[in-house]
Coordinates of C-alpha atoms in Angstrom, one line a residue:
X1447 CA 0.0 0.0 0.0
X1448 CA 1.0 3.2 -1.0
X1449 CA -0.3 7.0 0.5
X1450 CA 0.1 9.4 -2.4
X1451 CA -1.6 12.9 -3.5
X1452 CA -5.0 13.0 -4.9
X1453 CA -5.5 13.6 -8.6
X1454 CA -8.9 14.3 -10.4
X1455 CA -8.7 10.8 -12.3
X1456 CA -9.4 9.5 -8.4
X1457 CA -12.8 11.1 -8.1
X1458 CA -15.4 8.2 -9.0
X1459 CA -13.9 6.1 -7.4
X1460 CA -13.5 8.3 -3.9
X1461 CA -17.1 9.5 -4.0
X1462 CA -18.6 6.0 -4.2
X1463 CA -16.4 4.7 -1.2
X1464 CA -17.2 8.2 0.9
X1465 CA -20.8 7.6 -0.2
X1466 CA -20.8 4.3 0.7
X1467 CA -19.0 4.3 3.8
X1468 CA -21.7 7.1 5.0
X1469 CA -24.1 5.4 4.4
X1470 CA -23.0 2.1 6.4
X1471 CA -22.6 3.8 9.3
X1472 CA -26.2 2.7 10.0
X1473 CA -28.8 1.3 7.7
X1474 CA -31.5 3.2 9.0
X1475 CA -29.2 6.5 7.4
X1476 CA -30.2 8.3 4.6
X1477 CA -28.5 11.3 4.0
X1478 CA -30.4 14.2 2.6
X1479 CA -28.5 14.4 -0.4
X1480 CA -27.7 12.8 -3.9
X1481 CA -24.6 11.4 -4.8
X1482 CA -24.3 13.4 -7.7
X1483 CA -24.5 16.6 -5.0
X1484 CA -21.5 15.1 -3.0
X1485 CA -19.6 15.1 -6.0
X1486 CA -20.4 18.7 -6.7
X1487 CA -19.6 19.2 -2.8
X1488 CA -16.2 17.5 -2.9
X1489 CA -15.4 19.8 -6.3
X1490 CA -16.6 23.1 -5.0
X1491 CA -15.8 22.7 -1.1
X1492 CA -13.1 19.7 -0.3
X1493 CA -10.9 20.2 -3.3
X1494 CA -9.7 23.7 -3.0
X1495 CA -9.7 23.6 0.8
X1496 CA -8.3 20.6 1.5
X1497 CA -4.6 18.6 1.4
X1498 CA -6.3 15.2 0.2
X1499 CA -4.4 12.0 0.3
X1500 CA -5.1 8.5 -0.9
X1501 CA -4.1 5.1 0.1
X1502 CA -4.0 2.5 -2.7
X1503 CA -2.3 -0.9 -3.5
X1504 CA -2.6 -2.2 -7.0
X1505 CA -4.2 0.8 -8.8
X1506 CA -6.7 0.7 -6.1
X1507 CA -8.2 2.9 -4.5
X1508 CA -8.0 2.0 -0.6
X1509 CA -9.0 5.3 1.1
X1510 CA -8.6 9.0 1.5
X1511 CA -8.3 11.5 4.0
X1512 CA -8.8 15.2 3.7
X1513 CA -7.4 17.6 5.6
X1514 CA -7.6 21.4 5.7
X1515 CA -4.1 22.6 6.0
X1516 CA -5.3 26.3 7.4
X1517 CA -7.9 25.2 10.1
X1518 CA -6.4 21.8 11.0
X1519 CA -9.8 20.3 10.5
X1520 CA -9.9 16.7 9.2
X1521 CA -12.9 17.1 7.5
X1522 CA -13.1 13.2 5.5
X1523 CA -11.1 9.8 6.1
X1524 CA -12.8 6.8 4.3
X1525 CA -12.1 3.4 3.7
X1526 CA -13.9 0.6 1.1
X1527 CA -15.9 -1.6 3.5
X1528 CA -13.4 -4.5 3.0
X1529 CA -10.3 -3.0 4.2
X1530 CA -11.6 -1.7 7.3
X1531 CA -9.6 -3.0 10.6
X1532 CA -6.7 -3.4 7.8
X1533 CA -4.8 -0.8 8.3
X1534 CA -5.7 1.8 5.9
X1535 CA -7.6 4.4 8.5
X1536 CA -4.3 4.3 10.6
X1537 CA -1.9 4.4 7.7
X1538 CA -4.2 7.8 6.4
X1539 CA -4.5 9.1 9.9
X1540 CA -1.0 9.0 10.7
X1541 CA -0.3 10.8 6.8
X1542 CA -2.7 13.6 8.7
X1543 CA -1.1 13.4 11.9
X1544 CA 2.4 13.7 10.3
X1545 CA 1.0 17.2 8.2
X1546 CA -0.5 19.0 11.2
X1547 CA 1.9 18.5 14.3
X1548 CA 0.2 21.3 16.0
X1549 CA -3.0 19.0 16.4
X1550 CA -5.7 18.0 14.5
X1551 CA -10.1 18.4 15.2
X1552 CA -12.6 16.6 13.3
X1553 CA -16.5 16.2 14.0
X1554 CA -18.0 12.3 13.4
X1555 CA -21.5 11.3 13.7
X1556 CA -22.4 10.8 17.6
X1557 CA -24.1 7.2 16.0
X1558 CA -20.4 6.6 14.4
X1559 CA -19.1 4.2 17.0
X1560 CA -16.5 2.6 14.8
X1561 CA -15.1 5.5 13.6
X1562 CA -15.4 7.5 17.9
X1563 CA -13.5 4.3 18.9
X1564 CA -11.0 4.4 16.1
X1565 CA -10.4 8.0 16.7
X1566 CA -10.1 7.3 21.1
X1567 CA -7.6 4.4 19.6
X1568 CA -5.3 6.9 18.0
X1569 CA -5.1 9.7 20.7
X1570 CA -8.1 11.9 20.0
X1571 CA -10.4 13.1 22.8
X1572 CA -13.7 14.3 22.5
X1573 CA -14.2 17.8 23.4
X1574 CA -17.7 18.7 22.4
X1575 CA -20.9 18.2 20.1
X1576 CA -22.4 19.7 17.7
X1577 CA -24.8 19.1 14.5
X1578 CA -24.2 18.4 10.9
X1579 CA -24.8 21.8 9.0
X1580 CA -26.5 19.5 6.0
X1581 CA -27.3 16.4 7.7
X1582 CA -29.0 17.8 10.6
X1583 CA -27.6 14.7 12.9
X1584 CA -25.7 15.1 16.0
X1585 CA -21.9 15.2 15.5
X1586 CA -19.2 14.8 18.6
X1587 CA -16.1 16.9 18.0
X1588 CA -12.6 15.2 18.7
X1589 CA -9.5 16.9 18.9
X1590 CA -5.7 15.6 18.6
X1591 CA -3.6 18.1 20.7
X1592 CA -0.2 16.7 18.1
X1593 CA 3.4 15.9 19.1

């Protein structure tokens, strides 16, 4: 496995594991919008915003993480279903660790339990809640204080 930089060839195949991966959180989920509107979200918001890196072995696509280099917010770290507890989420959270010594926040679904223990398992804390601007769910906010 590899971690490189993001190119636009990635995008199909980064919006359907982000999609995807949402929408496992929970089967009762439905976000309130399309997939086609997450693309045009990830080219009008994450894009330009964000440092956005991507695990892959074999000329695929593992994960990504995004990372907003001015803020320090992690705003997206994804895996395909089948390589979570592999590895991936680490190896990408580590590649954001490693770009933002001075600490890193990010906001997950409060339901997100994988993803809250995963972030207790690599040194985050939580430090507050808050809700999803578009999903309208309740998020928890951990923060990584860095090394």
């Amino acid at each position: 496995m590899i971690i490189r930089k993001y190119c636009k060839a990635d995008i199909d195949e980064i919006i359907d594991i982000w999609f995807q991966g949402w929408h496992a959180i929970d089967p009762k989920l439905v976000h309130p919008q399309s997939k086609a509107e997450w693309r045009e979200r990830w080219i009008s918001r994450i894009v330009p915003q964000h440092e956005i890196a991507v695990a892959e072995s074999d000329k695929e696509i593992l994960g990504f993480v995004t990372l907003n280099p001015e803020s320090s917010e992690l705003s997206q770290i994804y895996t395909r279903l089948s390589q979570q507890g592999h590895g991936v989420g680490s190896a990408l959270l580590n590649w954001a660790k490693n770009r933002s010594r001075k600490g890193i926040y990010l906001f997950t679904l409060e339901i997100n339990y994988r993803s809250r223990e995963f972030y207790e398992k690599h040194g985050f804390r939580e430090t507050g809640s808050s809700t999803n601007p578009i999903s309208g769910l309740p998020t928890v906010r951990y923060e990584w204080e860095g090394s």
